[in-house]
Amino acid sequence: MAISTGDFDFIRKLVLERSAIVLEPGKEYLVESRMLPLLHKEGLESIEILVGKLRGGTKNGLADLVVDALTTNETSFFRDIKPFEALKGHIIPDIIEKNKTTRELTIWCGASSSGQEPFTIAMILRNDFPQLLNWKINFISSDISREMLQRCRAGKYSQLEVNRGLPAMLLVKFFERVGTDWKVKDDLLKMIQFREINLAEPFPVLPKVDVLFLRNVLIYFDVEMKRSVLGKIKRVLKPEGYLFLGAAETTMNIDASFERLPLPQSGCYQLKG
Amino acid sequence: MRALVVDDSKAIRRILSQMLSSIGFEVSEAAHGKEAVEVLAASDPFDLGLIDWNMPEMNGFELVCEIRKNSKYDNMRLMMVTTETEMSQVVKALEAGANEYVMKPFTKEMIYEKLSLMGLPVSP
């Protein structure tokens, strides 16, 4: 989905006025990728239609959603907080109990993008579950984009990227300042194996997964591809493993083998019975 | 909930005070660290301190150290209000006992998000 110069300029101006964040020309891809989940959620077909509504002022609150999508979501650690609360409060304690004899935990982030999600999970494991220090942790984080994987392996973030969502204590504990940027400390970086995996293709051989994060990925696929990806997930997930999808995503009407768990706003699923 | 806003800029004090008052905080102000210490000594305990870095008399770091010396203020959450160029010094303040930081320019939402991170209520 390409964005026209006029629409890009309109959104740039809106974001600048409301958040003081400057989107330089060349960031069109960012606007396009961030708007996709919003379009989906709002039932709009294109950025052009979205900008039309913004210009007409016909929908209250839409401008806030646009600014929010561009300034907080994908660039922030602990994005949407609820899935991470569920992970910390229920899921990891449950797995620690279930796997206490094998002392092995396998986590897979299926679309790590620029790395905030896997590093958030790694911080939770290190900070809140010291008993896992002598477990074998298989932590795989994958993306289709080599550029994104390079970013993840470097573990480097700008001040703007760490400003929101990430508690200051975790910033100081798990990052070191390099110039004006922040770099993930080696201990945390080494926990994670970054791999190039295209979800649309057959999955490589992976250990059976206890927790799979696949948030805001399925929305990019058509129904057939969603079904195919969920089918492959069923084979890689442990029978009692957990699957996290994005807030606007569901397995409903695509694959009946999953059920949503009653953990508020976490988008967490398990295989039925 | 009671908050103390410490900043040598009257404009910043006013903005922060308004943001906090609108979610139900009772706000006091001080123009520098030394004045903040005097306000603290003369008042009931505060739940929150918003502290600028660069101030005359006593700077933000010195104020954090001063507050954290006194166990009477253990429950007071301290947030540094800072700029990107001051960030490396702010790390020292965090190590000395400040709980959070917020970077200028900030929005109301950013302040409230940080208050939530520190476990403070953000609804009016």
CSV table of C-alpha atoms in Angstrom, one decimal:
chain,number,residue,atom,x,y,z
A,1,MET,CA,0.0,0.0,0.0
A,2,ALA,CA,1.7,3.2,-1.2
A,3,ILE,CA,1.0,6.5,0.4
A,4,SER,CA,0.7,9.7,-1.7
A,5,THR,CA,2.9,12.7,-0.9
A,6,GLY,CA,-0.1,14.7,0.0
A,7,ASP,CA,-1.5,12.2,2.5
A,8,PHE,CA,2.0,11.7,4.0
A,9,ASP,CA,2.4,15.4,4.5
A,10,PHE,CA,-1.0,15.6,6.1
A,11,ILE,CA,-0.2,12.9,8.6
A,12,ARG,CA,3.3,14.4,9.2
A,13,LYS,CA,1.7,17.7,10.1
A,14,LEU,CA,-0.9,16.1,12.3
A,15,VAL,CA,1.7,14.1,14.2
A,16,LEU,CA,4.0,17.1,14.6
A,17,GLU,CA,1.2,19.3,15.9
A,18,ARG,CA,0.0,16.8,18.4
A,19,SER,CA,3.1,15.1,19.6
A,20,ALA,CA,6.0,17.2,18.5
A,21,ILE,CA,7.5,14.2,16.8
A,22,VAL,CA,9.0,14.9,13.4
A,23,LEU,CA,8.5,12.4,10.6
A,24,GLU,CA,11.1,13.1,8.0
A,25,PRO,CA,10.4,12.5,4.3
A,26,GLY,CA,11.6,9.0,3.7
A,27,LYS,CA,9.5,7.7,6.6
A,28,GLU,CA,6.6,6.9,4.3
A,29,TYR,CA,7.1,3.1,5.0
A,30,LEU,CA,6.7,3.7,8.7
A,31,VAL,CA,3.4,5.5,8.2
A,32,GLU,CA,2.2,2.7,5.8
A,33,SER,CA,3.1,-0.1,8.2
A,34,ARG,CA,1.7,1.6,11.3
A,35,MET,CA,-1.5,2.5,9.6
A,36,LEU,CA,-2.3,-1.0,8.4
A,37,PRO,CA,-3.5,-2.4,11.8
A,38,LEU,CA,-5.5,0.8,12.4
A,39,LEU,CA,-7.2,0.6,8.9
A,40,HIS,CA,-8.1,-3.0,9.7
A,41,LYS,CA,-9.5,-2.1,13.1
A,42,GLU,CA,-11.5,0.8,11.8
A,43,GLY,CA,-12.7,-1.0,8.7
A,44,LEU,CA,-11.1,1.4,6.3
A,45,GLU,CA,-9.8,0.3,2.9
A,46,SER,CA,-6.9,2.6,2.4
A,47,ILE,CA,-4.7,5.4,3.8
A,48,GLU,CA,-6.4,7.7,1.3
A,49,ILE,CA,-9.8,7.0,2.8
A,50,LEU,CA,-8.3,7.4,6.3
A,51,VAL,CA,-6.9,10.8,5.4
A,52,GLY,CA,-10.2,11.8,3.8
A,53,LYS,CA,-11.9,11.1,7.1
A,54,LEU,CA,-9.3,13.0,9.0
A,55,ARG,CA,-9.6,16.0,6.7
A,56,GLY,CA,-13.3,16.0,7.0
A,57,GLY,CA,-13.2,15.7,10.7
A,58,THR,CA,-16.1,13.2,10.4
A,59,LYS,CA,-14.9,10.8,13.0
A,60,ASN,CA,-14.0,11.9,16.5
A,61,GLY,CA,-10.9,10.4,18.1
A,62,LEU,CA,-9.5,9.1,14.8
A,63,ALA,CA,-6.6,11.6,14.8
A,64,ASP,CA,-5.7,10.5,18.3
A,65,LEU,CA,-5.5,6.9,17.1
A,66,VAL,CA,-3.3,7.9,14.2
A,67,VAL,CA,-0.9,9.8,16.4
A,68,ASP,CA,-0.9,7.0,18.9
A,69,ALA,CA,-0.1,4.3,16.3
A,70,LEU,CA,2.8,6.4,15.0
A,71,THR,CA,4.2,7.5,18.4
A,72,THR,CA,3.8,4.7,20.8
A,73,ASN,CA,2.9,1.3,19.6
A,74,GLU,CA,5.6,-0.5,17.7
A,75,THR,CA,8.4,1.6,18.9
A,76,SER,CA,7.7,1.0,22.5
A,77,PHE,CA,8.9,-1.7,24.9
A,78,PHE,CA,6.1,-3.4,26.9
A,79,ARG,CA,3.7,-2.5,24.1
A,80,ASP,CA,0.1,-3.0,25.1
A,81,ILE,CA,1.3,-4.1,28.6
A,82,LYS,CA,-1.6,-6.7,29.1
A,83,PRO,CA,0.1,-9.7,27.3
A,84,PHE,CA,3.2,-9.1,29.4
A,85,GLU,CA,1.2,-8.9,32.6
A,86,ALA,CA,-0.4,-12.2,31.7
A,87,LEU,CA,3.0,-13.7,30.9
A,88,LYS,CA,4.4,-12.6,34.2
A,89,GLY,CA,1.4,-13.3,36.4
A,90,HIS,CA,0.1,-16.6,35.0
A,91,ILE,CA,2.0,-18.1,32.1
A,92,ILE,CA,5.6,-18.2,33.2
A,93,PRO,CA,4.7,-19.4,36.7
A,94,ASP,CA,2.5,-22.1,35.1
A,95,ILE,CA,5.3,-23.3,32.8
A,96,ILE,CA,7.8,-23.3,35.6
A,97,GLU,CA,5.5,-25.7,37.5
A,98,LYS,CA,4.8,-27.9,34.4
A,99,ASN,CA,8.4,-28.1,33.2
A,100,LYS,CA,10.0,-28.4,36.6
A,101,THR,CA,11.5,-31.8,35.9
A,102,THR,CA,13.0,-30.9,32.5
A,103,ARG,CA,13.9,-27.3,33.5
A,104,GLU,CA,13.6,-26.2,29.9
A,105,LEU,CA,11.6,-23.3,28.5
A,106,THR,CA,11.1,-22.5,24.8
A,107,ILE,CA,9.9,-19.2,23.7
A,108,TRP,CA,9.5,-18.0,20.1
A,109,CYS,CA,8.8,-14.4,18.9
A,110,GLY,CA,7.6,-15.0,15.4
A,111,ALA,CA,7.8,-11.4,14.2
A,112,SER,CA,10.4,-9.6,16.3
A,113,SER,CA,10.5,-6.5,14.1
A,114,SER,CA,13.0,-4.1,15.7
A,115,GLY,CA,13.3,-6.2,18.8
A,116,GLN,CA,11.3,-4.5,21.5
A,117,GLU,CA,9.1,-7.5,22.0
A,118,PRO,CA,11.7,-10.2,22.5
A,119,PHE,CA,13.8,-7.8,24.7
A,120,THR,CA,10.7,-7.0,26.8
A,121,ILE,CA,10.1,-10.8,27.3
A,122,ALA,CA,13.8,-11.3,28.1
A,123,MET,CA,13.7,-8.5,30.7
A,124,ILE,CA,10.7,-10.1,32.4
A,125,LEU,CA,12.4,-13.5,32.5
A,126,ARG,CA,15.6,-12.0,34.0
A,127,ASN,CA,14.0,-9.5,36.3
A,128,ASP,CA,11.1,-11.4,37.7
A,129,PHE,CA,12.1,-15.1,37.5
A,130,PRO,CA,15.6,-15.5,38.9
A,131,GLN,CA,14.8,-19.2,39.4
A,132,LEU,CA,15.1,-19.6,35.6
A,133,LEU,CA,18.8,-18.7,35.7
A,134,ASN,CA,19.8,-22.3,35.8
A,135,TRP,CA,17.2,-23.5,33.3
A,136,LYS,CA,17.8,-24.1,29.7
A,137,ILE,CA,16.1,-21.3,27.9
A,138,ASN,CA,15.6,-21.7,24.1
A,139,PHE,CA,14.6,-18.2,23.1
A,140,ILE,CA,14.1,-17.8,19.3
A,141,SER,CA,13.2,-14.5,17.8
A,142,SER,CA,12.6,-14.4,14.1
A,143,ASP,CA,11.6,-12.0,11.4
A,144,ILE,CA,11.4,-12.0,7.6
A,145,SER,CA,13.4,-8.8,7.3
A,146,ARG,CA,17.2,-9.1,7.4
A,147,GLU,CA,17.5,-5.4,8.2
A,148,MET,CA,15.2,-5.8,11.2
A,149,LEU,CA,17.3,-8.8,12.4
A,150,GLN,CA,20.4,-6.8,12.1
A,151,ARG,CA,18.8,-4.1,14.3
A,152,CYS,CA,17.8,-6.8,16.8
A,153,ARG,CA,21.3,-8.3,17.0
A,154,ALA,CA,22.8,-4.8,17.5
A,155,GLY,CA,20.2,-4.2,20.3
A,156,LYS,CA,20.6,-0.4,19.9
A,157,TYR,CA,17.8,2.1,20.5
A,158,SER,CA,17.5,5.8,20.4
A,159,GLN,CA,16.4,7.9,23.4
A,160,LEU,CA,13.0,8.3,21.8
A,161,GLU,CA,12.5,4.6,21.5
A,162,VAL,CA,13.3,3.9,25.2
A,163,ASN,CA,11.4,6.9,26.5
A,164,ARG,CA,8.0,5.3,26.6
A,165,GLY,CA,6.7,2.1,28.1
A,166,LEU,CA,10.0,1.0,29.5
A,167,PRO,CA,10.3,1.5,33.3
A,168,ALA,CA,13.4,3.5,34.1
A,169,MET,CA,14.7,0.9,36.5
A,170,LEU,CA,14.7,-1.7,33.7
A,171,LEU,CA,16.4,0.8,31.4
A,172,VAL,CA,19.2,1.3,33.8
A,173,LYS,CA,19.5,-2.4,34.6
A,174,PHE,CA,19.5,-3.9,31.2
A,175,PHE,CA,20.8,-1.1,28.9
A,176,GLU,CA,24.0,0.8,28.6
A,177,ARG,CA,24.4,4.3,27.1
A,178,VAL,CA,26.4,4.4,23.9
A,179,GLY,CA,26.7,8.1,22.8
A,180,THR,CA,23.1,9.3,22.8
A,181,ASP,CA,21.7,5.8,22.2
A,182,TRP,CA,21.1,2.9,24.5
A,183,LYS,CA,22.4,-0.6,23.9
A,184,VAL,CA,21.0,-3.8,25.3
A,185,LYS,CA,23.6,-5.3,27.7
A,186,ASP,CA,25.3,-8.5,26.5
A,187,ASP,CA,23.8,-10.7,29.1
A,188,LEU,CA,20.3,-10.1,27.8
A,189,LEU,CA,21.3,-10.0,24.2
A,190,LYS,CA,22.9,-13.4,24.4
A,191,MET,CA,19.7,-15.0,25.7
A,192,ILE,CA,18.1,-14.6,22.3
A,193,GLN,CA,18.8,-16.4,19.1
A,194,PHE,CA,17.8,-14.2,16.2
A,195,ARG,CA,16.8,-16.1,13.0
A,196,GLU,CA,15.4,-15.3,9.6
A,197,ILE,CA,12.1,-17.2,9.3
A,198,ASN,CA,9.4,-16.6,6.7
A,199,LEU,CA,6.1,-17.6,8.3
A,200,ALA,CA,4.5,-18.1,4.9
A,201,GLU,CA,7.0,-20.9,4.1
A,202,PRO,CA,7.4,-24.2,5.8
A,203,PHE,CA,8.8,-23.7,9.3
A,204,PRO,CA,12.3,-24.9,10.0
A,205,VAL,CA,12.9,-27.6,12.6
A,206,LEU,CA,12.2,-26.0,15.9
A,207,PRO,CA,12.0,-27.3,19.5
A,208,LYS,CA,8.4,-27.6,20.7
A,209,VAL,CA,7.3,-24.2,21.9
A,210,ASP,CA,5.9,-23.3,25.3
A,211,VAL,CA,5.1,-19.6,24.4
A,212,LEU,CA,4.7,-18.2,20.9
A,213,PHE,CA,4.3,-14.4,20.4
A,214,LEU,CA,2.8,-13.7,17.0
A,215,ARG,CA,1.1,-10.4,17.6
A,216,ASN,CA,-0.1,-8.2,14.7
A,217,VAL,CA,1.2,-10.6,12.0
A,218,LEU,CA,-1.9,-12.4,10.9
A,219,ILE,CA,-3.6,-9.2,9.9
A,220,TYR,CA,-1.1,-8.9,7.0
A,221,PHE,CA,-2.2,-12.3,5.6
A,222,ASP,CA,-5.4,-13.3,3.7
A,223,VAL,CA,-7.6,-16.0,5.2
A,224,GLU,CA,-6.0,-18.9,3.5
A,225,MET,CA,-2.5,-17.9,4.6
A,226,LYS,CA,-3.8,-17.3,8.2
A,227,ARG,CA,-5.2,-20.8,8.2
A,228,SER,CA,-1.9,-22.2,6.9
A,229,VAL,CA,0.2,-20.3,9.5
A,230,LEU,CA,-2.1,-21.4,12.3
A,231,GLY,CA,-1.9,-25.0,11.0
A,232,LYS,CA,1.9,-24.9,11.2
A,233,ILE,CA,1.7,-23.3,14.7
A,234,LYS,CA,-0.4,-26.2,15.9
A,235,ARG,CA,2.4,-28.6,15.1
A,236,VAL,CA,5.2,-26.5,16.7
A,237,LEU,CA,3.3,-25.5,19.8
A,238,LYS,CA,3.3,-27.9,22.9
A,239,PRO,CA,-0.2,-29.2,23.6
A,240,GLU,CA,-0.5,-26.9,26.6
A,241,GLY,CA,1.6,-24.1,25.0
A,242,TYR,CA,0.4,-20.5,24.8
A,243,LEU,CA,-0.1,-18.4,21.6
A,244,PHE,CA,-0.3,-14.6,21.8
A,245,LEU,CA,-2.0,-12.8,19.0
A,246,GLY,CA,-2.6,-9.0,18.6
A,247,ALA,CA,-5.6,-7.3,20.1
A,248,ALA,CA,-7.3,-7.0,16.8
A,249,GLU,CA,-6.6,-10.6,15.7
A,250,THR,CA,-8.5,-13.8,16.4
A,251,THR,CA,-8.5,-17.5,15.4
A,252,MET,CA,-12.3,-17.4,15.2
A,253,ASN,CA,-13.7,-18.5,11.9
A,254,ILE,CA,-10.2,-19.5,10.8
A,255,ASP,CA,-9.1,-22.4,12.9
A,256,ALA,CA,-11.4,-24.0,15.5
A,257,SER,CA,-8.6,-25.8,17.4
A,258,PHE,CA,-7.7,-22.8,19.5
A,259,GLU,CA,-9.5,-21.2,22.4
A,260,ARG,CA,-9.0,-17.7,23.8
A,261,LEU,CA,-8.0,-17.7,27.4
A,262,PRO,CA,-9.9,-15.5,29.9
A,263,LEU,CA,-6.9,-13.3,30.6
A,264,PRO,CA,-8.1,-9.7,30.0
A,265,GLN,CA,-7.0,-8.0,26.8
A,266,SER,CA,-4.0,-10.4,26.4
A,267,GLY,CA,-5.0,-12.0,23.1
A,268,CYS,CA,-3.7,-15.3,24.5
A,269,TYR,CA,-4.8,-18.7,23.1
A,270,GLN,CA,-4.3,-22.4,23.8
A,271,LEU,CA,-5.1,-25.5,21.8
A,272,LYS,CA,-8.4,-27.0,22.9
A,273,GLY,CA,-8.5,-30.0,25.2
B,1,MET,CA,-2.6,12.3,46.4
B,2,ARG,CA,-0.1,15.1,46.9
B,3,ALA,CA,2.6,16.2,44.5
B,4,LEU,CA,5.6,18.6,44.7
B,5,VAL,CA,6.7,20.1,41.4
B,6,VAL,CA,10.3,21.4,41.6
B,7,ASP,CA,11.5,23.5,38.6
B,8,ASP,CA,13.1,26.9,38.2
B,9,SER,CA,10.9,27.7,35.2
B,10,LYS,CA,7.6,29.1,36.3
B,11,ALA,CA,6.0,28.1,33.0
B,12,ILE,CA,7.0,24.4,33.4
B,13,ARG,CA,5.8,24.4,37.0
B,14,ARG,CA,2.4,25.8,35.8
B,15,ILE,CA,2.1,23.2,33.0
B,16,LEU,CA,3.0,20.3,35.3
B,17,SER,CA,0.8,21.5,38.1
B,18,GLN,CA,-2.2,21.8,35.8
B,19,MET,CA,-1.6,18.3,34.4
B,20,LEU,CA,-1.5,16.8,37.9
B,21,SER,CA,-4.4,18.9,39.3
B,22,SER,CA,-6.6,17.7,36.5
B,23,ILE,CA,-6.2,14.1,37.7
B,24,GLY,CA,-6.9,15.0,41.3
B,25,PHE,CA,-3.5,15.7,42.7
B,26,GLU,CA,-3.0,18.4,45.3
B,27,VAL,CA,0.1,20.2,44.0
B,28,SER,CA,2.7,22.4,45.7
B,29,GLU,CA,5.6,24.1,43.9
B,30,ALA,CA,9.2,24.9,44.6
B,31,ALA,CA,11.6,26.9,42.4
B,32,HIS,CA,14.8,24.9,43.3
B,33,GLY,CA,16.0,22.1,45.4
B,34,LYS,CA,16.6,24.1,48.5
B,35,GLU,CA,13.1,25.5,48.5
B,36,ALA,CA,11.8,22.0,47.9
B,37,VAL,CA,13.6,20.8,51.1
B,38,GLU,CA,12.0,23.6,53.0
B,39,VAL,CA,8.5,22.8,51.6
B,40,LEU,CA,9.0,19.1,52.4
B,41,ALA,CA,10.0,19.8,56.0
B,42,ALA,CA,7.0,22.1,56.5
B,43,SER,CA,4.3,19.9,55.0
B,44,ASP,CA,2.6,16.5,55.3
B,45,PRO,CA,4.3,13.8,53.2
B,46,PHE,CA,4.1,13.9,49.4
B,47,ASP,CA,3.3,10.9,47.2
B,48,LEU,CA,5.1,12.3,44.2
B,49,GLY,CA,7.9,14.7,43.3
B,50,LEU,CA,8.6,15.9,39.8
B,51,ILE,CA,12.1,17.2,39.7
B,52,ASP,CA,13.9,19.3,37.1
B,53,TRP,CA,17.6,18.5,36.7
B,54,ASN,CA,19.2,21.9,36.2
B,55,MET,CA,18.3,24.4,38.9
B,56,PRO,CA,20.0,27.1,41.0
B,57,GLU,CA,20.8,26.6,44.7
B,58,MET,CA,20.4,22.8,44.7
B,59,ASN,CA,20.1,20.8,41.5
B,60,GLY,CA,17.8,17.8,40.9
B,61,PHE,CA,20.4,15.2,41.6
B,62,GLU,CA,21.3,16.8,45.0
B,63,LEU,CA,17.6,17.0,45.8
B,64,VAL,CA,17.1,13.3,45.1
B,65,CYS,CA,20.0,12.4,47.3
B,66,GLU,CA,18.7,14.7,50.1
B,67,ILE,CA,15.2,13.1,49.9
B,68,ARG,CA,16.5,9.6,49.8
B,69,LYS,CA,18.6,10.2,52.9
B,70,ASN,CA,15.4,10.6,55.0
B,71,SER,CA,13.4,7.4,55.5
B,72,LYS,CA,10.4,9.6,56.1
B,73,TYR,CA,10.1,10.0,52.4
B,74,ASP,CA,10.5,6.4,51.4
B,75,ASN,CA,7.1,6.2,49.9
B,76,MET,CA,7.5,9.3,47.8
B,77,ARG,CA,8.0,8.5,44.1
B,78,LEU,CA,10.5,10.8,42.4
B,79,MET,CA,10.4,11.5,38.7
B,80,MET,CA,13.1,13.5,36.9
B,81,VAL,CA,12.0,16.0,34.3
B,82,THR,CA,14.9,16.1,31.8
B,83,THR,CA,16.2,16.8,28.3
B,84,GLU,CA,18.1,14.4,26.1
B,85,THR,CA,21.5,16.1,26.8
B,86,GLU,CA,21.0,15.7,30.5
B,87,MET,CA,20.2,12.0,30.2
B,88,SER,CA,23.6,10.6,31.3
B,89,GLN,CA,23.4,12.5,34.5
B,90,VAL,CA,19.8,11.4,35.0
B,91,VAL,CA,21.0,7.8,35.1
B,92,LYS,CA,23.0,8.9,38.2
B,93,ALA,CA,19.8,10.3,39.8
B,94,LEU,CA,18.0,7.0,39.0
B,95,GLU,CA,20.8,5.1,40.7
B,96,ALA,CA,20.5,7.5,43.6
B,97,GLY,CA,16.9,6.6,44.1
B,98,ALA,CA,14.8,8.5,41.6
B,99,ASN,CA,12.0,6.2,40.2
B,100,GLU,CA,11.3,7.5,36.7
B,101,TYR,CA,12.2,10.2,34.2
B,102,VAL,CA,10.3,12.1,31.6
B,103,MET,CA,11.9,13.9,28.7
B,104,LYS,CA,11.0,17.3,27.4
B,105,PRO,CA,9.0,18.0,25.3
B,106,PHE,CA,6.4,15.9,27.0
B,107,THR,CA,2.6,15.5,26.6
B,108,LYS,CA,0.0,15.0,29.2
B,109,GLU,CA,-0.3,11.4,28.1
B,110,MET,CA,3.4,10.8,28.6
B,111,ILE,CA,3.3,12.1,32.2
B,112,TYR,CA,0.3,10.0,33.0
B,113,GLU,CA,1.9,6.9,31.5
B,114,LYS,CA,4.9,7.4,33.7
B,115,LEU,CA,2.7,7.9,36.8
B,116,SER,CA,1.1,4.5,35.9
B,117,LEU,CA,4.5,2.9,35.6
B,118,MET,CA,5.2,4.1,39.2
B,119,GLY,CA,1.8,2.7,40.4
B,120,LEU,CA,0.1,6.1,40.9
B,121,PRO,CA,-3.5,6.6,40.0
B,122,VAL,CA,-4.2,8.7,36.8
B,123,SER,CA,-7.9,9.1,36.8
B,124,PRO,CA,-9.5,12.2,38.1
